[in-house]
Amino acid sequence: YEGTYELKVGALLPDGVFKDRCGEAVRLHDFAGRYLVVDISAVNCPPCQSMAEQEPAFVELMAGEGIEVQMVTLLAPSLSAVLDPTEQQILTDWTTEFSLKGPVLGDRGYGYWLGKAALEDAFAYPSWVLVAPDLTVFEIGKGFSNFDGIGGSIRAHNAGS
């Protein structure tokens, strides 16, 4: 990857390599070709847990509308240790607890540093990045109550493509 590590609307999503629950390396840019929702979460964050809980139904709903959405969770071990490594067992437990199909990856600070720079003082957990199939960022947001806004943004982007 030769791009910048600046997260901003209209720019290419900065690539990153993260470990999954099996210890395998996963690149963000490998998800090109479909809509991508990068979920920046922490284990002990209630809104993050709510987002994970609603994720499978959201992905299924979008697929039913003919829009392929890939969720990727960048998971920190806790709100008080967002830069610490996330153990593989934590990644497995999160995936299992919420019946997630998308990858849950150990964050290592990517979400925190890029999200904080993009959202400045508004950064919070969860934060999320909406990425077009060509890997262009089209929205960056924070907080979660449901997927209505995220789904609406993806639908609007898809209709305009």
mmCIF file with all atom_site columns, N, CA and C in Angstrom, residues 90-160:
data_model
loop_
_atom_site.group_PDB
_atom_site.id
_atom_site.type_symbol
_atom_site.label_atom_id
_atom_site.label_alt_id
_atom_site.label_comp_id
_atom_site.label_asym_id
_atom_site.label_entity_id
_atom_site.label_seq_id
_atom_site.pdbx_PDB_ins_code
_atom_site.Cartn_x
_atom_site.Cartn_y
_atom_site.Cartn_z
_atom_site.occupancy
_atom_site.B_iso_or_equiv
_atom_site.pdbx_formal_charge
_atom_site.auth_seq_id
_atom_site.auth_comp_id
_atom_site.auth_asym_id
_atom_site.auth_atom_id
_atom_site.pdbx_PDB_model_num
ATOM 1   N N  . ILE A 1 90  ? -10.662 -13.302 22.406 1.00 0.00 ? 90  ILE A N  1
ATOM 2   C CA . ILE A 1 90  ? -11.641 -12.208 22.450 1.00 0.00 ? 90  ILE A CA 1
ATOM 3   C C  . ILE A 1 90  ? -12.324 -12.057 21.099 1.00 0.00 ? 90  ILE A C  1
ATOM 4   N N  . LEU A 1 91  ? -11.555 -12.165 20.014 1.00 0.00 ? 91  LEU A N  1
ATOM 5   C CA . LEU A 1 91  ? -12.118 -12.075 18.665 1.00 0.00 ? 91  LEU A CA 1
ATOM 6   C C  . LEU A 1 91  ? -13.096 -13.220 18.420 1.00 0.00 ? 91  LEU A C  1
ATOM 7   N N  . THR A 1 92  ? -12.733 -14.410 18.851 1.00 0.00 ? 92  THR A N  1
ATOM 8   C CA . THR A 1 92  ? -13.604 -15.579 18.693 1.00 0.00 ? 92  THR A CA 1
ATOM 9   C C  . THR A 1 92  ? -14.881 -15.415 19.514 1.00 0.00 ? 92  THR A C  1
ATOM 10  N N  . ASP A 1 93  ? -14.734 -14.981 20.758 1.00 0.00 ? 93  ASP A N  1
ATOM 11  C CA . ASP A 1 93  ? -15.904 -14.809 21.625 1.00 0.00 ? 93  ASP A CA 1
ATOM 12  C C  . ASP A 1 93  ? -16.871 -13.782 21.053 1.00 0.00 ? 93  ASP A C  1
ATOM 13  N N  . TRP A 1 94  ? -16.358 -12.664 20.537 1.00 0.00 ? 94  TRP A N  1
ATOM 14  C CA . TRP A 1 94  ? -17.202 -11.605 19.954 1.00 0.00 ? 94  TRP A CA 1
ATOM 15  C C  . TRP A 1 94  ? -17.954 -12.145 18.732 1.00 0.00 ? 94  TRP A C  1
ATOM 16  N N  . THR A 1 95  ? -17.226 -12.860 17.877 1.00 0.00 ? 95  THR A N  1
ATOM 17  C CA . THR A 1 95  ? -17.828 -13.438 16.671 1.00 0.00 ? 95  THR A CA 1
ATOM 18  C C  . THR A 1 95  ? -18.947 -14.407 17.038 1.00 0.00 ? 95  THR A C  1
ATOM 19  N N  . THR A 1 96  ? -18.684 -15.258 17.995 1.00 0.00 ? 96  THR A N  1
ATOM 20  C CA . THR A 1 96  ? -19.650 -16.280 18.411 1.00 0.00 ? 96  THR A CA 1
ATOM 21  C C  . THR A 1 96  ? -20.846 -15.668 19.130 1.00 0.00 ? 96  THR A C  1
ATOM 22  N N  . GLU A 1 97  ? -20.576 -14.770 20.075 1.00 0.00 ? 97  GLU A N  1
ATOM 23  C CA . GLU A 1 97  ? -21.654 -14.174 20.866 1.00 0.00 ? 97  GLU A CA 1
ATOM 24  C C  . GLU A 1 97  ? -22.690 -13.481 19.997 1.00 0.00 ? 97  GLU A C  1
ATOM 25  N N  . PHE A 1 98  ? -22.235 -12.813 18.928 1.00 0.00 ? 98  PHE A N  1
ATOM 26  C CA . PHE A 1 98  ? -23.155 -12.038 18.098 1.00 0.00 ? 98  PHE A CA 1
ATOM 27  C C  . PHE A 1 98  ? -23.466 -12.708 16.751 1.00 0.00 ? 98  PHE A C  1
ATOM 28  N N  . SER A 1 99  ? -23.017 -13.953 16.575 1.00 0.00 ? 99  SER A N  1
ATOM 29  C CA . SER A 1 99  ? -23.270 -14.730 15.342 1.00 0.00 ? 99  SER A CA 1
ATOM 30  C C  . SER A 1 99  ? -22.854 -13.959 14.093 1.00 0.00 ? 99  SER A C  1
ATOM 31  N N  . LEU A 1 100 ? -21.658 -13.387 14.139 1.00 0.00 ? 100 LEU A N  1
ATOM 32  C CA . LEU A 1 100 ? -21.180 -12.557 13.036 1.00 0.00 ? 100 LEU A CA 1
ATOM 33  C C  . LEU A 1 100 ? -20.607 -13.406 11.912 1.00 0.00 ? 100 LEU A C  1
ATOM 34  N N  . LYS A 1 101 ? -20.878 -13.000 10.685 1.00 0.00 ? 101 LYS A N  1
ATOM 35  C CA . LYS A 1 101 ? -20.336 -13.662 9.506  1.00 0.00 ? 101 LYS A CA 1
ATOM 36  C C  . LYS A 1 101 ? -19.112 -12.906 8.969  1.00 0.00 ? 101 LYS A C  1
ATOM 37  N N  . GLY A 1 102 ? -19.093 -11.587 9.181  1.00 0.00 ? 102 GLY A N  1
ATOM 38  C CA . GLY A 1 102 ? -17.966 -10.775 8.727  1.00 0.00 ? 102 GLY A CA 1
ATOM 39  C C  . GLY A 1 102 ? -16.787 -10.931 9.660  1.00 0.00 ? 102 GLY A C  1
ATOM 40  N N  . PRO A 1 103 ? -15.605 -10.594 9.173  1.00 0.00 ? 103 PRO A N  1
ATOM 41  C CA . PRO A 1 103 ? -14.420 -10.746 10.005 1.00 0.00 ? 103 PRO A CA 1
ATOM 42  C C  . PRO A 1 103 ? -14.401 -9.781  11.196 1.00 0.00 ? 103 PRO A C  1
ATOM 43  N N  . VAL A 1 104 ? -13.934 -10.299 12.310 1.00 0.00 ? 104 VAL A N  1
ATOM 44  C CA . VAL A 1 104 ? -13.678 -9.504  13.506 1.00 0.00 ? 104 VAL A CA 1
ATOM 45  C C  . VAL A 1 104 ? -12.166 -9.536  13.685 1.00 0.00 ? 104 VAL A C  1
ATOM 46  N N  . LEU A 1 105 ? -11.558 -8.355  13.629 1.00 0.00 ? 105 LEU A N  1
ATOM 47  C CA . LEU A 1 105 ? -10.107 -8.254  13.581 1.00 0.00 ? 105 LEU A CA 1
ATOM 48  C C  . LEU A 1 105 ? -9.570  -7.452  14.760 1.00 0.00 ? 105 LEU A C  1
ATOM 49  N N  . GLY A 1 106 ? -8.394  -7.820  15.227 1.00 0.00 ? 106 GLY A N  1
ATOM 50  C CA . GLY A 1 106 ? -7.740  -7.064  16.291 1.00 0.00 ? 106 GLY A CA 1
ATOM 51  C C  . GLY A 1 106 ? -7.284  -5.718  15.760 1.00 0.00 ? 106 GLY A C  1
ATOM 52  N N  . ASP A 1 107 ? -7.674  -4.631  16.428 1.00 0.00 ? 107 ASP A N  1
ATOM 53  C CA . ASP A 1 107 ? -7.479  -3.291  15.877 1.00 0.00 ? 107 ASP A CA 1
ATOM 54  C C  . ASP A 1 107 ? -6.035  -2.783  15.925 1.00 0.00 ? 107 ASP A C  1
ATOM 55  N N  . ARG A 1 108 ? -5.344  -2.828  17.008 1.00 0.00 ? 108 ARG A N  1
ATOM 56  C CA . ARG A 1 108 ? -3.970  -2.337  17.150 1.00 0.00 ? 108 ARG A CA 1
ATOM 57  C C  . ARG A 1 108 ? -3.832  -0.828  16.982 1.00 0.00 ? 108 ARG A C  1
ATOM 58  N N  . GLY A 1 109 ? -4.918  -0.069  17.035 1.00 0.00 ? 109 GLY A N  1
ATOM 59  C CA . GLY A 1 109 ? -4.834  1.388   16.992 1.00 0.00 ? 109 GLY A CA 1
ATOM 60  C C  . GLY A 1 109 ? -5.229  2.046   15.686 1.00 0.00 ? 109 GLY A C  1
ATOM 61  N N  . TYR A 1 110 ? -5.419  1.286   14.620 1.00 0.00 ? 110 TYR A N  1
ATOM 62  C CA . TYR A 1 110 ? -5.810  1.863   13.329 1.00 0.00 ? 110 TYR A CA 1
ATOM 63  C C  . TYR A 1 110 ? -7.083  2.685   13.466 1.00 0.00 ? 110 TYR A C  1
ATOM 64  N N  . GLY A 1 111 ? -8.132  2.090   14.007 1.00 0.00 ? 111 GLY A N  1
ATOM 65  C CA . GLY A 1 111 ? -9.417  2.771   14.153 1.00 0.00 ? 111 GLY A CA 1
ATOM 66  C C  . GLY A 1 111 ? -9.322  3.986   15.043 1.00 0.00 ? 111 GLY A C  1
ATOM 67  N N  . TYR A 1 112 ? -8.607  3.841   16.148 1.00 0.00 ? 112 TYR A N  1
ATOM 68  C CA . TYR A 1 112 ? -8.469  4.949   17.089 1.00 0.00 ? 112 TYR A CA 1
ATOM 69  C C  . TYR A 1 112 ? -7.742  6.123   16.441 1.00 0.00 ? 112 TYR A C  1
ATOM 70  N N  . TRP A 1 113 ? -6.580  5.886   15.872 1.00 0.00 ? 113 TRP A N  1
ATOM 71  C CA . TRP A 1 113 ? -5.775  6.992   15.333 1.00 0.00 ? 113 TRP A CA 1
ATOM 72  C C  . TRP A 1 113 ? -6.410  7.631   14.103 1.00 0.00 ? 113 TRP A C  1
ATOM 73  N N  . LEU A 1 114 ? -6.866  6.806   13.149 1.00 0.00 ? 114 LEU A N  1
ATOM 74  C CA . LEU A 1 114 ? -7.455  7.383   11.937 1.00 0.00 ? 114 LEU A CA 1
ATOM 75  C C  . LEU A 1 114 ? -8.831  7.980   12.218 1.00 0.00 ? 114 LEU A C  1
ATOM 76  N N  . GLY A 1 115 ? -9.622  7.299   13.053 1.00 0.00 ? 115 GLY A N  1
ATOM 77  C CA . GLY A 1 115 ? -10.943 7.821   13.406 1.00 0.00 ? 115 GLY A CA 1
ATOM 78  C C  . GLY A 1 115 ? -10.847 9.113   14.183 1.00 0.00 ? 115 GLY A C  1
ATOM 79  N N  . LYS A 1 116 ? -9.914  9.167   15.121 1.00 0.00 ? 116 LYS A N  1
ATOM 80  C CA . LYS A 1 116 ? -9.735  10.381  15.928 1.00 0.00 ? 116 LYS A CA 1
ATOM 81  C C  . LYS A 1 116 ? -9.288  11.549  15.056 1.00 0.00 ? 116 LYS A C  1
ATOM 82  N N  . ALA A 1 117 ? -8.410  11.296  14.106 1.00 0.00 ? 117 ALA A N  1
ATOM 83  C CA . ALA A 1 117 ? -7.959  12.362  13.206 1.00 0.00 ? 117 ALA A CA 1
ATOM 84  C C  . ALA A 1 117 ? -9.103  12.832  12.304 1.00 0.00 ? 117 ALA A C  1
ATOM 85  N N  . ALA A 1 118 ? -9.943  11.895  11.839 1.00 0.00 ? 118 ALA A N  1
ATOM 86  C CA . ALA A 1 118 ? -11.038 12.253  10.925 1.00 0.00 ? 118 ALA A CA 1
ATOM 87  C C  . ALA A 1 118 ? -12.180 12.951  11.650 1.00 0.00 ? 118 ALA A C  1
ATOM 88  N N  . LEU A 1 119 ? -12.513 12.489  12.852 1.00 0.00 ? 119 LEU A N  1
ATOM 89  C CA . LEU A 1 119 ? -13.668 13.024  13.581 1.00 0.00 ? 119 LEU A CA 1
ATOM 90  C C  . LEU A 1 119 ? -13.275 14.022  14.675 1.00 0.00 ? 119 LEU A C  1
ATOM 91  N N  . GLU A 1 120 ? -11.992 14.140  14.919 1.00 0.00 ? 120 GLU A N  1
ATOM 92  C CA . GLU A 1 120 ? -11.444 15.053  15.931 1.00 0.00 ? 120 GLU A CA 1
ATOM 93  C C  . GLU A 1 120 ? -12.104 14.816  17.282 1.00 0.00 ? 120 GLU A C  1
ATOM 94  N N  . ASP A 1 121 ? -12.605 15.849  17.917 1.00 0.00 ? 121 ASP A N  1
ATOM 95  C CA . ASP A 1 121 ? -13.173 15.704  19.255 1.00 0.00 ? 121 ASP A CA 1
ATOM 96  C C  . ASP A 1 121 ? -14.456 14.888  19.271 1.00 0.00 ? 121 ASP A C  1
ATOM 97  N N  . ALA A 1 122 ? -15.045 14.638  18.112 1.00 0.00 ? 122 ALA A N  1
ATOM 98  C CA . ALA A 1 122 ? -16.296 13.888  18.040 1.00 0.00 ? 122 ALA A CA 1
ATOM 99  C C  . ALA A 1 122 ? -16.065 12.372  18.051 1.00 0.00 ? 122 ALA A C  1
ATOM 100 N N  . PHE A 1 123 ? -14.811 11.915  17.970 1.00 0.00 ? 123 PHE A N  1
ATOM 101 C CA . PHE A 1 123 ? -14.541 10.473  17.927 1.00 0.00 ? 123 PHE A CA 1
ATOM 102 C C  . PHE A 1 123 ? -15.069 9.791   19.178 1.00 0.00 ? 123 PHE A C  1
ATOM 103 N N  . ALA A 1 124 ? -15.701 8.650   18.985 1.00 0.00 ? 124 ALA A N  1
ATOM 104 C CA . ALA A 1 124 ? -16.232 7.852   20.088 1.00 0.00 ? 124 ALA A CA 1
ATOM 105 C C  . ALA A 1 124 ? -16.325 6.402   19.622 1.00 0.00 ? 124 ALA A C  1
ATOM 106 N N  . TYR A 1 125 ? -16.571 5.533   20.555 1.00 0.00 ? 125 TYR A N  1
ATOM 107 C CA . TYR A 1 125 ? -16.821 4.127   20.224 1.00 0.00 ? 125 TYR A CA 1
ATOM 108 C C  . TYR A 1 125 ? -18.310 3.867   20.310 1.00 0.00 ? 125 TYR A C  1
ATOM 109 N N  . PRO A 1 126 ? -18.904 3.208   19.310 1.00 0.00 ? 126 PRO A N  1
ATOM 110 C CA . PRO A 1 126 ? -18.287 2.845   18.046 1.00 0.00 ? 126 PRO A CA 1
ATOM 111 C C  . PRO A 1 126 ? -18.214 4.038   17.097 1.00 0.00 ? 126 PRO A C  1
ATOM 112 N N  . SER A 1 127 ? -17.269 3.964   16.207 1.00 0.00 ? 127 SER A N  1
ATOM 113 C CA . SER A 1 127 ? -17.237 4.840   15.045 1.00 0.00 ? 127 SER A CA 1
ATOM 114 C C  . SER A 1 127 ? -17.274 3.911   13.841 1.00 0.00 ? 127 SER A C  1
ATOM 115 N N  . TRP A 1 128 ? -17.651 4.440   12.708 1.00 0.00 ? 128 TRP A N  1
ATOM 116 C CA . TRP A 1 128 ? -17.785 3.595   11.527 1.00 0.00 ? 128 TRP A CA 1
ATOM 117 C C  . TRP A 1 128 ? -17.440 4.376   10.270 1.00 0.00 ? 128 TRP A C  1
ATOM 118 N N  . VAL A 1 129 ? -17.025 3.623   9.266  1.00 0.00 ? 129 VAL A N  1
ATOM 119 C CA . VAL A 1 129 ? -16.620 4.190   7.985  1.00 0.00 ? 129 VAL A CA 1
ATOM 120 C C  . VAL A 1 129 ? -17.383 3.444   6.898  1.00 0.00 ? 129 VAL A C  1
ATOM 121 N N  . LEU A 1 130 ? -18.059 4.190   6.024  1.00 0.00 ? 130 LEU A N  1
ATOM 122 C CA . LEU A 1 130 ? -18.763 3.603   4.887  1.00 0.00 ? 130 LEU A CA 1
ATOM 123 C C  . LEU A 1 130 ? -17.887 3.762   3.649  1.00 0.00 ? 130 LEU A C  1
ATOM 124 N N  . VAL A 1 131 ? -17.676 2.637   2.972  1.00 0.00 ? 131 VAL A N  1
ATOM 125 C CA . VAL A 1 131 ? -16.729 2.582   1.865  1.00 0.00 ? 131 VAL A CA 1
ATOM 126 C C  . VAL A 1 131 ? -17.427 1.997   0.641  1.00 0.00 ? 131 VAL A C  1
ATOM 127 N N  . ALA A 1 132 ? -17.273 2.665   -0.498 1.00 0.00 ? 132 ALA A N  1
ATOM 128 C CA . ALA A 1 132 ? -17.855 2.213   -1.760 1.00 0.00 ? 132 ALA A CA 1
ATOM 129 C C  . ALA A 1 132 ? -17.079 1.005   -2.293 1.00 0.00 ? 132 ALA A C  1
ATOM 130 N N  . PRO A 1 133 ? -17.661 0.285   -3.244 1.00 0.00 ? 133 PRO A N  1
ATOM 131 C CA . PRO A 1 133 ? -16.970 -0.877  -3.814 1.00 0.00 ? 133 PRO A CA 1
ATOM 132 C C  . PRO A 1 133 ? -15.588 -0.571  -4.387 1.00 0.00 ? 133 PRO A C  1
ATOM 133 N N  . ASP A 1 134 ? -15.345 0.672   -4.798 1.00 0.00 ? 134 ASP A N  1
ATOM 134 C CA . ASP A 1 134 ? -14.019 1.046   -5.316 1.00 0.00 ? 134 ASP A CA 1
ATOM 135 C C  . ASP A 1 134 ? -13.071 1.494   -4.198 1.00 0.00 ? 134 ASP A C  1
ATOM 136 N N  . LEU A 1 135 ? -13.471 1.279   -2.943 1.00 0.00 ? 135 LEU A N  1
ATOM 137 C CA . LEU A 1 135 ? -12.702 1.598   -1.729 1.00 0.00 ? 135 LEU A CA 1
ATOM 138 C C  . LEU A 1 135 ? -12.619 3.082   -1.409 1.00 0.00 ? 135 LEU A C  1
ATOM 139 N N  . THR A 1 136 ? -13.493 3.880   -2.007 1.00 0.00 ? 136 THR A N  1
ATOM 140 C CA . THR A 1 136 ? -13.572 5.298   -1.677 1.00 0.00 ? 136 THR A CA 1
ATOM 141 C C  . THR A 1 136 ? -14.475 5.487   -0.462 1.00 0.00 ? 136 THR A C  1
ATOM 142 N N  . VAL A 1 137 ? -13.995 6.237   0.514  1.00 0.00 ? 137 VAL A N  1
ATOM 143 C CA . VAL A 1 137 ? -14.773 6.537   1.712  1.00 0.00 ? 137 VAL A CA 1
ATOM 144 C C  . VAL A 1 137 ? -15.861 7.538   1.338  1.00 0.00 ? 137 VAL A C  1
ATOM 145 N N  . PHE A 1 138 ? -17.121 7.245   1.693  1.00 0.00 ? 138 PHE A N  1
ATOM 146 C CA . PHE A 1 138 ? -18.177 8.214   1.398  1.00 0.00 ? 138 PHE A CA 1
ATOM 147 C C  . PHE A 1 138 ? -18.885 8.726   2.650  1.00 0.00 ? 138 PHE A C  1
ATOM 148 N N  . GLU A 1 139 ? -18.602 8.160   3.809  1.00 0.00 ? 139 GLU A N  1
ATOM 149 C CA . GLU A 1 139 ? -19.155 8.709   5.051  1.00 0.00 ? 139 GLU A CA 1
ATOM 150 C C  . GLU A 1 139 ? -18.366 8.160   6.237  1.00 0.00 ? 139 GLU A C  1
ATOM 151 N N  . ILE A 1 140 ? -18.207 9.003   7.240  1.00 0.00 ? 140 ILE A N  1
ATOM 152 C CA . ILE A 1 140 ? -17.558 8.620   8.498  1.00 0.00 ? 140 ILE A CA 1
ATOM 153 C C  . ILE A 1 140 ? -18.479 9.090   9.614  1.00 0.00 ? 140 ILE A C  1
ATOM 154 N N  . GLY A 1 141 ? -18.760 8.223   10.551 1.00 0.00 ? 141 GLY A N  1
ATOM 155 C CA . GLY A 1 141 ? -19.668 8.600   11.622 1.00 0.00 ? 141 GLY A CA 1
ATOM 156 C C  . GLY A 1 141 ? -19.301 7.942   12.938 1.00 0.00 ? 141 GLY A C  1
ATOM 157 N N  . LYS A 1 142 ? -20.094 8.283   13.957 1.00 0.00 ? 142 LYS A N  1
ATOM 158 C CA . LYS A 1 142 ? -19.859 7.730   15.288 1.00 0.00 ? 142 LYS A CA 1
ATOM 159 C C  . LYS A 1 142 ? -21.185 7.460   15.964 1.00 0.00 ? 142 LYS A C  1
ATOM 160 N N  . GLY A 1 143 ? -21.133 6.606   16.994 1.00 0.00 ? 143 GLY A N  1
ATOM 161 C CA . GLY A 1 143 ? -22.317 6.281   17.758 1.00 0.00 ? 143 GLY A CA 1
ATOM 162 C C  . GLY A 1 143 ? -23.178 5.263   17.037 1.00 0.00 ? 143 GLY A C  1
ATOM 163 N N  . PHE A 1 144 ? -24.126 4.700   17.788 1.00 0.00 ? 144 PHE A N  1
ATOM 164 C CA . PHE A 1 144 ? -25.004 3.707   17.179 1.00 0.00 ? 144 PHE A CA 1
ATOM 165 C C  . PHE A 1 144 ? -26.268 3.539   18.000 1.00 0.00 ? 144 PHE A C  1
ATOM 166 N N  . SER A 1 145 ? -27.407 3.544   17.314 1.00 0.00 ? 145 SER A N  1
ATOM 167 C CA . SER A 1 145 ? -28.661 3.127   17.934 1.00 0.00 ? 145 SER A CA 1
ATOM 168 C C  . SER A 1 145 ? -29.317 2.059   17.055 1.00 0.00 ? 145 SER A C  1
ATOM 169 N N  . ASN A 1 146 ? -29.185 2.210   15.725 1.00 0.00 ? 146 ASN A N  1
ATOM 170 C CA . ASN A 1 146 ? -29.654 1.189   14.781 1.00 0.00 ? 146 ASN A CA 1
ATOM 171 C C  . ASN A 1 146 ? -28.983 1.449   13.432 1.00 0.00 ? 146 ASN A C  1
ATOM 172 N N  . PHE A 1 147 ? -29.259 0.579   12.470 1.00 0.00 ? 147 PHE A N  1
ATOM 173 C CA . PHE A 1 147 ? -28.610 0.671   11.163 1.00 0.00 ? 147 PHE A CA 1
ATOM 174 C C  . PHE A 1 147 ? -29.389 1.519   10.160 1.00 0.00 ? 147 PHE A C  1
ATOM 175 N N  . ASP A 1 148 ? -30.450 2.193   10.583 1.00 0.00 ? 148 ASP A N  1
ATOM 176 C CA . ASP A 1 148 ? -31.258 2.959   9.637  1.00 0.00 ? 148 ASP A CA 1
ATOM 177 C C  . ASP A 1 148 ? -30.440 3.993   8.866  1.00 0.00 ? 148 ASP A C  1
ATOM 178 N N  . GLY A 1 149 ? -29.661 4.794   9.553  1.00 0.00 ? 149 GLY A N  1
ATOM 179 C CA . GLY A 1 149 ? -28.867 5.831   8.894  1.00 0.00 ? 149 GLY A CA 1
ATOM 180 C C  . GLY A 1 149 ? -27.789 5.256   7.991  1.00 0.00 ? 149 GLY A C  1
ATOM 181 N N  . ILE A 1 150 ? -27.093 4.238   8.468  1.00 0.00 ? 150 ILE A N  1
ATOM 182 C CA . ILE A 1 150 ? -26.043 3.595   7.680  1.00 0.00 ? 150 ILE A CA 1
ATOM 183 C C  . ILE A 1 150 ? -26.661 2.963   6.424  1.00 0.00 ? 150 ILE A C  1
ATOM 184 N N  . GLY A 1 151 ? -27.761 2.257   6.599  1.00 0.00 ? 151 GLY A N  1
ATOM 185 C CA . GLY A 1 151 ? -28.443 1.646   5.455  1.00 0.00 ? 151 GLY A CA 1
ATOM 186 C C  . GLY A 1 151 ? -28.922 2.681   4.451  1.00 0.00 ? 151 GLY A C  1
ATOM 187 N N  . GLY A 1 152 ? -29.475 3.775   4.974  1.00 0.00 ? 152 GLY A N  1
ATOM 188 C CA . GLY A 1 152 ? -29.948 4.851   4.101  1.00 0.00 ? 152 GLY A CA 1
ATOM 189 C C  . GLY A 1 152 ? -28.814 5.464   3.293  1.00 0.00 ? 152 GLY A C  1
ATOM 190 N N  . SER A 1 153 ? -27.663 5.646   3.923  1.00 0.00 ? 153 SER A N  1
ATOM 191 C CA . SER A 1 153 ? -26.501 6.208   3.216  1.00 0.00 ? 153 SER A CA 1
ATOM 192 C C  . SER A 1 153 ? -25.997 5.275   2.135  1.00 0.00 ? 153 SER A C  1
ATOM 193 N N  . ILE A 1 154 ? -25.981 3.992   2.438  1.00 0.00 ? 154 ILE A N  1
ATOM 194 C CA . ILE A 1 154 ? -25.528 3.011   1.432  1.00 0.00 ? 154 ILE A CA 1
ATOM 195 C C  . ILE A 1 154 ? -26.523 2.959   0.284  1.00 0.00 ? 154 ILE A C  1
ATOM 196 N N  . ARG A 1 155 ? -27.808 2.949   0.585  1.00 0.00 ? 155 ARG A N  1
ATOM 197 C CA . ARG A 1 155 ? -28.830 2.928   -0.481 1.00 0.00 ? 155 ARG A CA 1
ATOM 198 C C  . ARG A 1 155 ? -28.703 4.163   -1.381 1.00 0.00 ? 155 ARG A C  1
ATOM 199 N N  . ALA A 1 156 ? -28.540 5.333   -0.758 1.00 0.00 ? 156 ALA A N  1
ATOM 200 C CA . ALA A 1 156 ? -28.429 6.585   -1.520 1.00 0.00 ? 156 ALA A CA 1
ATOM 201 C C  . ALA A 1 156 ? -27.182 6.555   -2.404 1.00 0.00 ? 156 ALA A C  1
ATOM 202 N N  . HIS A 1 157 ? -26.080 6.105   -1.863 1.00 0.00 ? 157 HIS A N  1
ATOM 203 C CA . HIS A 1 157 ? -24.837 6.024   -2.642 1.00 0.00 ? 157 HIS A CA 1
ATOM 204 C C  . HIS A 1 157 ? -24.999 5.043   -3.805 1.00 0.00 ? 157 HIS A C  1
ATOM 205 N N  . ASN A 1 158 ? -25.605 3.900   -3.510 1.00 0.00 ? 158 ASN A N  1
ATOM 206 C CA . ASN A 1 158 ? -25.811 2.881   -4.532 1.00 0.00 ? 158 ASN A CA 1
ATOM 207 C C  . ASN A 1 158 ? -26.713 3.392   -5.654 1.00 0.00 ? 158 ASN A C  1
ATOM 208 N N  . ALA A 1 159 ? -27.748 4.142   -5.304 1.00 0.00 ? 159 ALA A N  1
ATOM 209 C CA . ALA A 1 159 ? -28.664 4.694   -6.300 1.00 0.00 ? 159 ALA A CA 1
ATOM 210 C C  . ALA A 1 159 ? -27.978 5.732   -7.183 1.00 0.00 ? 159 ALA A C  1
ATOM 211 N N  . GLY A 1 160 ? -26.998 6.438   -6.623 1.00 0.00 ? 160 GLY A N  1
ATOM 212 C CA . GLY A 1 160 ? -26.285 7.458   -7.371 1.00 0.00 ? 160 GLY A CA 1
ATOM 213 C C  . GLY A 1 160 ? -25.120 6.941   -8.184 1.00 0.00 ? 160 GLY A C  1
#
